[in-house]
């Protein structure tokens, strides 16, 4: 088997796996969107919190669709030796690669801007729904207990919320689960906001995060290099 044929076969198999994986994610996303109750019955109550926090159905549909497109272009383009499809595959992966780099730069450079934006968006939602919406309240309680944080920035995010209006206290996680969680105890507890805590956890696990990011980048670069090799080699045939 020649080098070109070997690389072509590996390109087909690799992108076939991507296509099938994307199809599976797309199918699950559509399933959750159409019949979320059956999904919850199968995967339990934890999935309910996850679904409501990240709206995972739409996330799965978007990621699945992108993977299906990439997998199809790479697999079919290599199998048919289509220069057009190979170039489209290269372009899509390049756009995703550039977008990832841009997102990483924005996160690193504009962290404070992201915090300001999230504060402007999330804080009013907390004040309006915490204590009024049972599912919303339960999800935030679980998140704060698991992460060890309080609100987005601190305990003041819950001031004038339905919970505070009714109980005259802050959520227990804001006081290290001590009762009653009044303003003085919350201030003395110095529990970090969830935004700062998550950033701190990311920095603590920077090696793992960096390794995963580097691995994904390496795969994308390799995919672009292989597709360009096949594209250029077709000119010589």
Short mmCIF file of C-alpha atoms in Angstrom, two decimals, residues 62-178:
data_model
loop_
_atom_site.label_atom_id
_atom_site.label_comp_id
_atom_site.label_asym_id
_atom_site.label_seq_id
_atom_site.Cartn_x
_atom_site.Cartn_y
_atom_site.Cartn_z
CA UNK A 62 -25.05 22.31 17.15
CA UNK A 63 -21.94 20.25 17.95
CA UNK A 64 -23.42 17.15 16.31
CA UNK A 65 -24.29 19.06 13.13
CA UNK A 66 -20.77 20.52 12.91
CA UNK A 67 -19.18 17.10 13.38
CA UNK A 68 -21.49 15.53 10.78
CA UNK A 69 -20.52 18.20 8.24
CA UNK A 70 -16.81 17.85 8.97
CA UNK A 71 -16.96 14.06 8.91
CA UNK A 72 -18.91 13.99 5.65
CA UNK A 73 -16.61 16.42 3.87
CA UNK A 74 -13.46 14.61 5.01
CA UNK A 75 -14.70 11.05 4.48
CA UNK A 76 -16.54 11.51 1.20
CA UNK A 77 -13.95 13.93 -0.15
CA UNK A 78 -11.11 11.49 0.50
CA UNK A 79 -13.06 8.49 -0.81
CA UNK A 80 -14.07 10.26 -4.04
CA UNK A 81 -10.74 12.13 -4.25
CA UNK A 82 -12.72 15.35 -4.66
CA UNK A 83 -10.53 18.43 -4.52
CA UNK A 84 -13.58 20.62 -3.89
CA UNK A 85 -14.74 18.65 -0.84
CA UNK A 86 -11.21 18.35 0.53
CA UNK A 87 -10.77 22.11 0.25
CA UNK A 88 -14.14 22.64 1.94
CA UNK A 89 -13.04 20.27 4.74
CA UNK A 90 -9.78 22.17 5.13
CA UNK A 91 -11.63 25.51 5.21
CA UNK A 92 -14.20 24.41 7.82
CA UNK A 93 -11.52 22.99 10.14
CA UNK A 94 -9.39 26.12 9.65
CA UNK A 95 -12.33 28.37 10.54
CA UNK A 96 -13.01 26.32 13.68
CA UNK A 97 -9.31 26.41 14.60
CA UNK A 98 -9.14 30.20 14.20
CA UNK A 99 -12.38 30.63 16.16
CA UNK A 100 -10.97 28.55 19.03
CA UNK A 101 -7.79 30.63 19.12
CA UNK A 102 -9.82 33.85 19.04
CA UNK A 103 -12.07 32.59 21.84
CA UNK A 104 -9.03 31.64 23.95
CA UNK A 105 -7.49 35.09 23.43
CA UNK A 106 -10.75 36.83 24.33
CA UNK A 107 -11.09 34.75 27.50
CA UNK A 108 -7.50 35.44 28.55
CA UNK A 109 -7.46 39.15 27.69
CA UNK A 110 -11.03 40.14 28.46
CA UNK A 111 -11.81 38.06 31.55
CA UNK A 112 -12.95 41.15 33.43
CA UNK A 113 -15.16 42.15 30.50
CA UNK A 114 -16.70 38.66 30.51
CA UNK A 115 -17.35 38.99 34.24
CA UNK A 116 -19.01 42.38 33.72
CA UNK A 117 -21.19 40.97 30.94
CA UNK A 118 -22.20 37.91 32.98
CA UNK A 119 -22.94 40.08 36.00
CA UNK A 120 -25.22 42.29 33.92
CA UNK A 121 -27.07 39.27 32.53
CA UNK A 122 -27.06 36.66 35.32
CA UNK A 123 -27.50 38.83 38.42
CA UNK A 124 -30.96 40.17 37.43
CA UNK A 125 -32.04 36.60 36.64
CA UNK A 126 -30.89 35.47 40.10
CA UNK A 127 -32.72 38.30 41.80
CA UNK A 128 -35.90 37.54 39.86
CA UNK A 129 -36.02 33.72 39.97
CA UNK A 130 -34.11 32.49 43.03
CA UNK A 131 -36.78 31.44 45.50
CA UNK A 132 -39.62 31.94 43.01
CA UNK A 133 -38.76 29.14 40.58
CA UNK A 134 -38.23 25.80 42.35
CA UNK A 135 -36.18 24.20 39.55
CA UNK A 136 -33.99 27.28 39.15
CA UNK A 137 -33.46 27.47 42.93
CA UNK A 138 -32.60 23.78 43.20
CA UNK A 139 -30.10 23.96 40.34
CA UNK A 140 -28.31 26.95 41.83
CA UNK A 141 -28.23 25.32 45.27
CA UNK A 142 -26.70 22.18 43.78
CA UNK A 143 -24.17 24.22 41.80
CA UNK A 144 -23.12 26.35 44.77
CA UNK A 145 -22.82 23.34 47.07
CA UNK A 146 -20.82 21.34 44.53
CA UNK A 147 -18.46 24.15 43.50
CA UNK A 148 -18.29 25.76 46.95
CA UNK A 149 -19.34 29.22 45.83
CA UNK A 150 -22.10 31.79 46.33
CA UNK A 151 -23.98 33.53 43.53
CA UNK A 152 -22.11 34.77 40.49
CA UNK A 153 -19.99 37.35 42.37
CA UNK A 154 -20.97 37.00 46.06
CA UNK A 155 -23.91 36.87 48.45
CA UNK A 156 -25.15 40.33 47.42
CA UNK A 157 -26.41 38.81 44.14
CA UNK A 158 -29.36 37.45 46.14
CA UNK A 159 -30.43 40.73 47.71
CA UNK A 160 -34.07 41.57 46.97
CA UNK A 161 -34.62 38.11 45.53
CA UNK A 162 -37.88 36.26 46.35
CA UNK A 163 -35.86 33.97 48.64
CA UNK A 164 -34.38 36.86 50.60
CA UNK A 165 -37.72 38.67 50.72
CA UNK A 166 -39.43 35.59 52.16
CA UNK A 167 -36.73 34.21 54.50
CA UNK A 168 -34.66 37.34 55.24
CA UNK A 169 -31.55 35.17 54.81
CA UNK A 170 -29.13 34.27 52.04
CA UNK A 171 -28.70 30.75 50.60
CA UNK A 172 -26.88 28.43 53.06
CA UNK A 173 -23.85 27.90 50.75
CA UNK A 174 -23.09 31.63 51.11
CA UNK A 175 -22.35 30.99 54.81
CA UNK A 176 -20.58 27.63 54.49
CA UNK A 177 -23.96 26.03 55.26
CA UNK A 178 -24.20 27.73 58.65
#
